[in-house]
Short mmCIF file of C-alpha atoms in Angstrom, two decimals:
data_model
loop_
_atom_site.label_atom_id
_atom_site.label_comp_id
_atom_site.label_asym_id
_atom_site.label_seq_id
_atom_site.Cartn_x
_atom_site.Cartn_y
_atom_site.Cartn_z
CA MET N 25 8.85 -14.89 35.37
CA PHE N 26 5.80 -15.33 37.60
CA PRO N 27 7.54 -14.14 40.83
CA MET N 28 7.98 -10.71 39.21
CA CYS N 29 4.32 -10.73 38.23
CA VAL N 30 3.28 -11.41 41.83
CA GLU N 31 5.49 -8.60 43.10
CA THR N 32 4.07 -6.28 40.49
CA VAL N 33 0.46 -7.17 41.03
CA TYR N 34 0.28 -7.71 44.73
CA GLY N 35 2.89 -5.34 46.09
CA PRO N 36 4.42 -6.13 49.49
CA ILE N 37 3.16 -9.40 50.98
CA LYS N 38 4.37 -11.19 54.09
CA ARG N 39 7.35 -13.33 53.09
CA SER N 40 5.73 -16.49 54.49
CA ASN N 41 2.56 -15.93 52.47
CA ARG N 42 4.47 -14.91 49.35
CA ASP N 43 6.78 -17.93 49.48
CA ARG N 44 3.81 -20.22 50.00
CA LEU N 45 1.98 -18.71 47.04
CA LEU N 46 5.02 -18.88 44.82
CA ARG N 47 5.64 -22.53 45.61
CA HIS N 48 2.12 -23.36 44.45
CA ALA N 49 2.11 -20.97 41.50
CA VAL N 50 5.46 -21.47 39.78
CA GLY N 51 5.08 -24.03 37.02
CA ARG N 52 1.32 -24.31 37.53
CA CYS N 53 -0.18 -20.91 36.71
CA PRO N 54 -0.88 -20.24 33.00
CA VAL N 55 0.67 -16.78 32.94
CA VAL N 56 1.37 -14.83 29.78
CA ASP N 57 4.24 -12.70 31.06
CA LEU N 58 4.68 -10.06 28.39
CA LYS N 59 5.62 -6.41 28.50
CA ILE N 60 5.14 -3.79 25.83
CA GLY N 61 7.01 -0.50 25.87
CA GLY N 62 8.00 -1.01 29.51
CA VAL N 63 4.36 -1.09 30.64
CA ASN N 64 3.32 -3.97 32.93
CA VAL N 65 -0.39 -4.76 32.56
CA SER N 66 -1.83 -7.60 34.62
CA CYS N 67 -5.37 -8.96 34.43
CA LEU N 68 -6.51 -11.52 37.03
CA LEU N 69 -9.57 -13.41 35.84
CA ASP N 70 -11.57 -16.63 35.69
CA THR N 71 -11.17 -18.76 32.56
CA GLY N 72 -14.08 -18.36 30.15
CA SER N 73 -15.81 -15.59 32.10
CA GLN N 74 -17.64 -13.30 29.69
CA VAL N 75 -16.54 -10.15 31.51
CA SER N 76 -12.97 -11.42 31.68
CA THR N 77 -13.03 -12.19 27.97
CA ILE N 78 -14.23 -8.65 27.28
CA SER N 79 -11.31 -7.28 29.31
CA GLU N 80 -8.76 -9.35 27.42
CA HIS N 81 -10.22 -8.31 24.06
CA PHE N 82 -10.30 -4.69 25.19
CA PHE N 83 -6.54 -4.62 25.78
CA LYS N 84 -5.97 -6.56 22.55
CA GLU N 85 -7.81 -3.85 20.59
CA LEU N 86 -5.54 -1.27 22.23
CA ASN N 87 -2.53 -3.33 21.05
CA VAL N 88 -1.46 -3.77 24.67
CA LYS N 89 -0.37 -7.22 25.80
CA CYS N 90 -1.07 -8.14 29.40
CA ASN N 91 -0.23 -10.79 31.97
CA ALA N 92 -3.41 -12.88 32.12
CA VAL N 93 -3.53 -14.77 35.43
CA GLU N 94 -6.40 -17.29 35.43
CA LEU N 95 -7.10 -17.76 39.13
CA ASP N 96 -9.61 -20.58 38.75
CA LEU N 97 -6.95 -22.78 37.17
CA MET N 98 -4.55 -22.28 40.07
CA GLU N 99 -4.37 -24.78 42.91
CA ASP N 100 -4.35 -21.98 45.49
CA GLY N 101 -6.57 -19.59 43.52
CA THR N 102 -8.95 -19.04 46.43
CA ASN N 103 -6.12 -17.76 48.63
CA TYR N 104 -5.19 -15.31 45.89
CA GLN N 105 -8.75 -14.05 45.79
CA ASP N 106 -8.70 -13.52 49.55
CA LEU N 107 -5.44 -11.58 49.36
CA LEU N 108 -6.78 -9.45 46.49
CA HIS N 109 -9.93 -8.69 48.46
CA GLU N 110 -7.83 -7.66 51.46
CA MET N 111 -5.63 -5.40 49.31
CA THR N 112 -8.22 -3.83 47.01
CA GLY N 113 -11.63 -4.39 48.54
CA GLN N 114 -12.75 -6.00 45.25
CA LYS N 115 -14.19 -9.51 45.35
CA THR N 116 -14.90 -9.98 41.65
CA VAL N 117 -12.75 -10.62 38.57
CA PRO N 118 -11.32 -9.37 36.34
CA ASN N 119 -9.00 -7.38 38.58
CA VAL N 120 -6.75 -5.13 36.51
CA PHE N 121 -3.39 -3.61 37.53
CA ILE N 122 -1.22 -1.29 35.42
CA ASN N 123 2.31 -0.41 36.55
CA LYS N 124 1.51 -1.53 40.12
CA LYS N 125 -1.58 0.69 40.19
CA HIS N 126 -4.91 -1.00 40.85
CA ILE N 127 -7.50 -0.10 38.20
CA GLY N 128 -10.26 -2.48 39.25
CA SER N 129 -13.04 -4.24 37.43
CA CYS N 130 -14.02 -4.32 33.77
CA ASP N 131 -16.33 -1.31 34.28
CA ASN N 132 -13.57 0.61 36.09
CA THR N 133 -11.15 -0.11 33.24
CA MET N 134 -13.64 1.09 30.62
CA LYS N 135 -14.32 4.26 32.63
CA ALA N 136 -10.59 4.95 32.98
CA HIS N 137 -10.26 4.60 29.22
CA LYS N 138 -13.16 6.97 28.61
CA ASP N 139 -11.74 9.56 31.03
CA GLY N 140 -8.27 9.36 29.48
CA ASP N 141 -6.61 8.02 32.66
CA LEU N 142 -5.88 4.63 31.12
CA GLN N 143 -3.96 6.14 28.21
CA LYS N 144 -1.74 8.07 30.62
CA LEU N 145 -0.94 4.96 32.62
CA LEU N 146 -0.23 2.94 29.50
CA GLY N 147 2.06 5.69 28.26
CA GLU N 148 4.23 5.65 31.38
CA GLY N 149 7.62 4.20 30.54
CA SER N 150 6.72 3.67 26.90
CA LYS N 151 9.24 4.44 24.18
CA ALA N 152 8.92 7.81 22.45
CA TYR N 153 8.67 7.64 18.63
CA ASP N 154 8.99 10.38 16.04
CA CYS N 155 5.48 9.61 14.75
CA ASP N 156 2.41 7.68 15.73
CA LEU N 157 2.08 6.46 12.15
CA ILE N 158 4.32 6.41 9.09
CA VAL N 159 2.65 5.64 5.75
CA ILE N 160 4.99 4.37 3.04
CA GLY N 161 3.47 5.23 -0.31
CA GLY N 162 1.74 8.39 -1.51
CA GLY N 163 -0.96 6.95 -3.74
CA SER N 164 -4.72 7.02 -3.24
CA GLY N 165 -4.68 4.57 -0.32
CA GLY N 166 -1.67 6.05 1.45
CA LEU N 167 -2.92 9.63 1.21
CA ALA N 168 -6.42 8.74 2.43
CA CYS N 169 -5.03 6.70 5.33
CA SER N 170 -2.62 9.41 6.44
CA LYS N 171 -5.23 12.18 6.40
CA GLU N 172 -7.75 10.10 8.32
CA ALA N 173 -5.17 9.23 10.97
CA ALA N 174 -4.18 12.89 11.29
CA ALA N 175 -7.83 13.87 11.66
CA LEU N 176 -7.99 11.49 14.64
CA GLY N 177 -5.17 13.35 16.33
CA LYS N 178 -2.23 11.16 15.34
CA LYS N 179 1.19 12.46 14.36
CA VAL N 180 1.58 11.19 10.80
CA MET N 181 4.29 11.12 8.15
CA VAL N 182 3.99 10.06 4.49
CA LEU N 183 7.04 8.88 2.56
CA ASP N 184 6.71 8.69 -1.20
CA TYR N 185 9.46 8.09 -3.73
CA VAL N 186 9.36 6.95 -7.36
CA VAL N 187 12.30 4.85 -8.45
CA PRO N 188 12.98 5.97 -12.06
CA THR N 189 12.15 3.54 -14.86
CA PRO N 190 14.97 2.21 -17.07
CA LYS N 191 14.08 5.14 -19.37
CA GLY N 192 14.47 7.59 -16.48
CA THR N 193 10.77 8.41 -16.05
CA THR N 194 9.60 9.62 -12.65
CA TRP N 195 6.63 11.61 -11.32
CA GLY N 196 5.13 13.44 -8.36
CA LEU N 197 2.86 12.75 -5.39
CA GLY N 198 -0.41 10.90 -5.99
CA GLY N 199 0.50 7.38 -7.05
CA THR N 200 -0.17 5.36 -10.19
CA CYS N 201 -3.74 6.46 -10.88
CA VAL N 202 -2.97 10.16 -10.93
CA ASN N 203 0.39 10.09 -12.66
CA VAL N 204 0.64 7.02 -14.91
CA GLY N 205 -2.82 5.47 -14.79
CA CYS N 206 -6.45 6.48 -14.85
CA ILE N 207 -6.06 10.26 -15.18
CA PRO N 208 -3.61 10.54 -18.11
CA LYS N 209 -5.24 7.55 -19.79
CA LYS N 210 -8.65 9.25 -19.73
CA LEU N 211 -7.20 12.52 -20.98
CA MET N 212 -5.51 10.80 -23.91
CA HIS N 213 -8.62 8.76 -24.61
CA GLN N 214 -10.62 11.98 -24.69
CA THR N 215 -8.04 13.40 -27.09
CA ALA N 216 -8.67 10.48 -29.44
CA LEU N 217 -12.44 10.98 -29.18
CA LEU N 218 -12.06 14.65 -30.11
CA GLY N 219 -10.31 13.61 -33.32
CA THR N 220 -13.12 11.22 -34.16
CA ALA N 221 -15.69 13.94 -33.42
CA VAL N 222 -13.95 16.33 -35.82
CA GLU N 223 -14.09 13.76 -38.61
CA ASP N 224 -17.76 13.02 -37.86
CA ALA N 225 -18.53 16.75 -37.90
CA ARG N 226 -18.05 16.89 -41.66
CA LYS N 227 -21.03 14.56 -42.07
CA PHE N 228 -23.23 17.05 -40.24
CA GLY N 229 -22.38 20.20 -42.11
CA TRP N 230 -19.13 21.37 -40.55
CA GLU N 231 -16.81 22.52 -43.30
CA PHE N 232 -13.06 23.05 -42.97
CA SER N 233 -10.47 22.66 -45.64
CA ASP N 234 -7.35 21.83 -43.63
CA GLN N 235 -6.56 18.19 -42.96
CA VAL N 236 -6.94 17.30 -39.28
CA THR N 237 -3.62 16.27 -37.69
CA HIS N 238 -2.52 15.62 -34.14
CA ASN N 239 0.53 17.00 -32.31
CA TRP N 240 1.79 14.55 -29.65
CA GLU N 241 4.04 17.08 -27.91
CA THR N 242 1.16 19.55 -27.42
CA MET N 243 -1.03 16.83 -25.91
CA ARG N 244 1.78 15.60 -23.64
CA THR N 245 2.39 19.14 -22.33
CA ALA N 246 -1.31 19.67 -21.58
CA VAL N 247 -1.64 16.30 -19.82
CA ASN N 248 1.51 16.81 -17.75
CA ASN N 249 0.46 20.32 -16.73
CA TYR N 250 -2.87 19.01 -15.48
CA ILE N 251 -1.21 16.18 -13.55
CA GLY N 252 1.28 18.67 -12.08
CA SER N 253 -1.62 20.70 -10.68
CA LEU N 254 -2.97 17.55 -9.00
CA ASN N 255 0.44 16.75 -7.51
CA TRP N 256 0.60 20.21 -5.96
CA GLY N 257 -2.96 19.92 -4.67
CA TYR N 258 -2.11 16.69 -2.82
CA ARG N 259 0.90 18.31 -1.17
CA VAL N 260 -1.22 21.27 -0.03
CA SER N 261 -3.88 18.89 1.29
CA LEU N 262 -1.33 17.00 3.40
CA ARG N 263 0.03 20.26 4.77
CA ASP N 264 -3.47 21.45 5.68
CA LYS N 265 -4.10 18.16 7.52
CA ASN N 266 -0.78 18.45 9.41
CA VAL N 267 0.69 15.41 7.69
CA ASN N 268 4.45 15.57 7.19
CA TYR N 269 5.36 14.67 3.58
CA VAL N 270 8.87 13.39 2.85
CA ASN N 271 9.98 12.67 -0.72
CA ALA N 272 12.36 9.79 0.09
CA TYR N 273 12.76 6.04 -0.40
CA ALA N 274 11.97 4.12 2.79
CA GLU N 275 13.65 0.94 4.02
CA PHE N 276 13.11 -0.83 7.35
CA VAL N 277 16.25 -1.10 9.48
CA GLU N 278 14.56 -2.07 12.77
CA PRO N 279 11.00 -3.10 13.73
CA HIS N 280 10.02 0.52 14.46
CA LYS N 281 12.68 2.37 12.48
CA ILE N 282 13.16 3.21 8.80
CA LYS N 283 15.91 4.74 6.73
CA ALA N 284 14.71 7.39 4.25
CA THR N 285 16.97 8.21 1.30
CA ASN N 286 16.16 11.22 -0.89
CA LYS N 287 17.09 11.70 -4.55
CA ARG N 288 20.40 13.31 -3.58
CA GLY N 289 21.37 10.26 -1.55
CA LYS N 290 20.95 11.93 1.84
CA GLU N 291 19.82 9.50 4.53
CA MET N 292 17.49 10.26 7.42
CA PHE N 293 16.08 7.93 10.07
CA TYR N 294 12.54 8.00 11.48
CA THR N 295 10.69 5.93 14.06
CA ALA N 296 6.99 5.24 14.50
CA ALA N 297 4.67 3.16 16.63
CA LYS N 298 2.81 1.89 13.56
CA PHE N 299 3.45 1.64 9.82
CA VAL N 300 1.18 1.26 6.80
CA LEU N 301 2.61 -0.12 3.54
CA ALA N 302 0.75 1.41 0.59
CA THR N 303 3.38 1.12 -2.14
CA GLY N 304 1.25 -0.35 -4.93
CA GLU N 305 2.93 -2.10 -7.87
CA ARG N 306 4.97 -1.30 -10.96
CA PRO N 307 4.87 -2.84 -14.47
CA ARG N 308 7.14 -5.84 -15.00
CA HIS N 309 9.47 -6.16 -17.96
CA LEU N 310 9.42 -9.20 -20.22
CA GLY N 311 12.66 -10.75 -19.10
CA ILE N 312 13.96 -11.19 -22.65
CA PRO N 313 17.01 -9.72 -24.44
CA GLY N 314 16.54 -6.02 -25.19
CA ASP N 315 13.43 -5.44 -23.07
CA LYS N 316 14.77 -2.83 -20.63
CA GLU N 317 17.08 -1.28 -23.21
CA TYR N 318 14.52 -0.68 -25.96
CA CYS N 319 10.99 -1.16 -24.55
CA ILE N 320 8.79 1.23 -22.60
CA THR N 321 5.99 0.51 -20.10
CA SER N 322 2.84 2.37 -19.10
CA ASP N 323 5.06 4.24 -16.62
CA ASP N 324 6.77 5.86 -19.62
CA LEU N 325 4.00 6.19 -22.18
CA PHE N 326 2.05 9.10 -20.71
CA SER N 327 5.07 11.40 -20.51
CA LEU N 328 6.84 10.12 -23.62
CA PRO N 329 8.54 13.20 -25.19
CA TYR N 330 7.97 12.00 -28.78
CA CYS N 331 5.19 10.36 -30.75
CA PRO N 332 5.60 6.54 -30.56
CA ARG N 333 4.40 6.07 -34.15
CA LYS N 334 4.13 2.37 -35.17
CA THR N 335 3.64 0.57 -31.86
CA LEU N 336 3.58 -3.05 -30.67
CA VAL N 337 1.61 -3.54 -27.44
CA VAL N 338 2.61 -6.77 -25.66
CA GLY N 339 -0.22 -8.17 -23.55
CA ALA N 340 -4.00 -8.07 -23.56
CA SER N 341 -4.91 -6.73 -20.13
CA TYR N 342 -7.34 -3.83 -19.81
CA VAL N 343 -4.38 -1.44 -19.51
CA ALA N 344 -2.90 -2.77 -22.76
CA LEU N 345 -6.20 -2.57 -24.65
CA GLU N 346 -7.07 0.88 -23.31
CA CYS N 347 -3.71 2.32 -24.33
CA GLY N 348 -3.71 0.50 -27.65
CA GLY N 349 -7.17 1.90 -28.26
CA PHE N 350 -6.35 5.57 -27.73
CA LEU N 351 -3.07 5.27 -29.66
CA ALA N 352 -5.05 3.94 -32.63
CA GLY N 353 -7.57 6.74 -32.06
CA LEU N 354 -4.74 9.23 -32.48
CA GLY N 355 -4.10 7.76 -35.91
CA LEU N 356 -1.11 5.54 -35.04
CA ASP N 357 -0.39 2.05 -36.40
CA VAL N 358 -1.04 -0.28 -33.44
CA THR N 359 -0.60 -4.05 -33.07
CA VAL N 360 -1.48 -5.99 -29.92
CA MET N 361 0.41 -9.25 -29.27
CA VAL N 362 -1.79 -11.67 -27.31
CA ARG N 363 -0.31 -14.69 -25.53
CA SER N 364 -3.63 -16.48 -24.93
CA ILE N 365 -6.92 -14.59 -24.52
CA LEU N 366 -8.12 -11.01 -24.20
CA LEU N 367 -8.86 -9.65 -20.74
CA ARG N 368 -8.18 -12.76 -18.66
CA GLY N 369 -10.56 -12.93 -15.72
CA PHE N 370 -13.28 -10.92 -17.48
CA ASP N 371 -16.41 -12.19 -19.20
CA GLN N 372 -15.05 -13.64 -22.44
CA ASP N 373 -18.10 -12.81 -24.55
CA MET N 374 -17.64 -9.12 -23.70
CA ALA N 375 -13.85 -9.38 -24.03
CA ASN N 376 -14.12 -10.75 -27.58
CA ARG N 377 -16.67 -8.08 -28.49
CA ALA N 378 -14.19 -5.44 -27.31
CA GLY N 379 -11.50 -7.06 -29.46
CA ASP N 380 -13.78 -7.15 -32.52
CA HIS N 381 -14.66 -3.47 -32.00
CA MET N 382 -10.97 -2.52 -31.81
CA GLU N 383 -10.22 -4.43 -35.02
CA THR N 384 -12.93 -2.52 -36.88
CA HIS N 385 -11.18 0.67 -35.76
CA GLY N 386 -7.81 -0.35 -37.13
CA VAL N 387 -6.10 -2.20 -34.25
CA LYS N 388 -4.32 -5.39 -35.40
CA PHE N 389 -3.98 -8.49 -33.20
CA LEU N 390 -1.22 -11.12 -33.19
CA ARG N 391 -2.79 -13.99 -31.29
CA LYS N 392 -0.99 -16.88 -29.57
CA PHE N 393 2.47 -15.28 -29.80
CA VAL N 394 5.02 -14.11 -27.23
CA PRO N 395 8.13 -11.97 -27.89
CA THR N 396 11.53 -13.63 -27.42
CA LYS N 397 13.95 -10.87 -28.43
CA ILE N 398 14.04 -7.10 -29.09
CA GLU N 399 16.76 -5.62 -31.29
CA GLN N 400 17.50 -2.04 -32.25
CA LEU N 401 17.77 -1.44 -35.98
CA GLU N 402 18.07 2.33 -35.80
CA ALA N 403 18.53 4.71 -32.88
CA GLY N 404 16.30 7.74 -32.54
CA THR N 405 13.10 9.09 -31.10
CA PRO N 406 11.40 6.75 -31.69
CA GLY N 407 13.94 4.85 -33.82
CA ARG N 408 13.34 1.38 -35.30
CA LEU N 409 13.12 -1.97 -33.51
CA LYS N 410 12.96 -5.59 -34.67
CA VAL N 411 10.79 -7.89 -32.56
CA THR N 412 11.15 -11.66 -32.75
CA ALA N 413 8.23 -13.70 -31.43
CA LYS N 414 7.37 -17.38 -31.04
CA SER N 415 4.01 -19.11 -31.30
CA THR N 416 2.57 -20.55 -28.09
CA GLU N 417 1.02 -23.43 -30.06
CA SER N 418 3.80 -24.42 -32.50
CA ASP N 419 7.44 -23.78 -33.43
CA GLU N 420 6.54 -20.88 -35.71
CA ILE N 421 8.81 -17.84 -35.41
CA ILE N 422 7.83 -14.40 -36.74
CA GLU N 423 9.61 -11.05 -36.94
CA GLY N 424 8.30 -7.52 -37.23
CA GLU N 425 9.56 -3.95 -37.28
CA TYR N 426 8.13 -1.27 -35.03
CA ASN N 427 9.05 2.18 -33.78
CA THR N 428 7.97 1.54 -30.16
CA ASN N 429 7.54 -1.68 -28.20
CA TRP N 430 5.30 -1.30 -25.17
#
């Protein structure tokens, strides 16, 4: 493709000179002949030159690929230099051309960028997209990214969609932390602490005759109302920052094109120059009989419409222990099934201290066991379940009945 590059860079040249140059250049010149968005950017330079290297890196940072012609590696490179001098009056390299227009040296290129002329030239013939940036995922990272890009003058869209859990649970804008993570967990933990404080109050002179009880439905309503206010606040914030929010599930159909499907099944298509994937993760089910039919995950717990009552927590991550802790603090019967150790990846002295503390507060631990089957004994909210588990160290099999398996 080098003949096209010569035509583009040098413009009209006497046929005798052009043919002579082409004969020497074809097959010998290390040319990277690439185009992006219909824009032809050529940079003639000397291999290893510091200024030339800066020019190449400059275009790389702009995500613009260019035809790098290394004159010093060409057999007839001196003749090229003479022709360039005759055409442009510039003796030095790099010598930059964009869409047949001579830009000049490294300093000239930087100045054109600063003045905004370079952006206009690079935009000539480029493909028009619906957005400069589409962010897929409306959690903490996606929202922060989209608002920062909008503040820098970019046209930005955020697509966020929550695929319902097997139990049908879904939620609003804000991601895991706001809806099914840190925020509701802290609110429910605080609820448990309030119950403990009431009991402790008797020891310091507070007198009340009624027995202290907890209403799960009241707590759930309060937590969900607070989260709902946060969801609305995020939507208002995106609107104020001129970020277009679309509640739809995004799938790539082409390198710069996505299909967005909303909850009614309506499909829309959007294009963008750049994309950011900020989808986060979801809890994984156990992969055993009855898990999706009868078990819940942390995605369901915080909006569960009924009290879970006697609960088996499978796993010993910090999420499992935190949730097991506040459930026990609400006065529920809680058992944690541990495959190996508590809080893998954390300091084990502190992890075991946390486990000992939980046991003193009524949490039971089944260590070195994994569930193999979940069966429903009685339907209801919460109903009754039978859990079969196997030891990780022997052939021992145990069974237990619970109201909720999480």
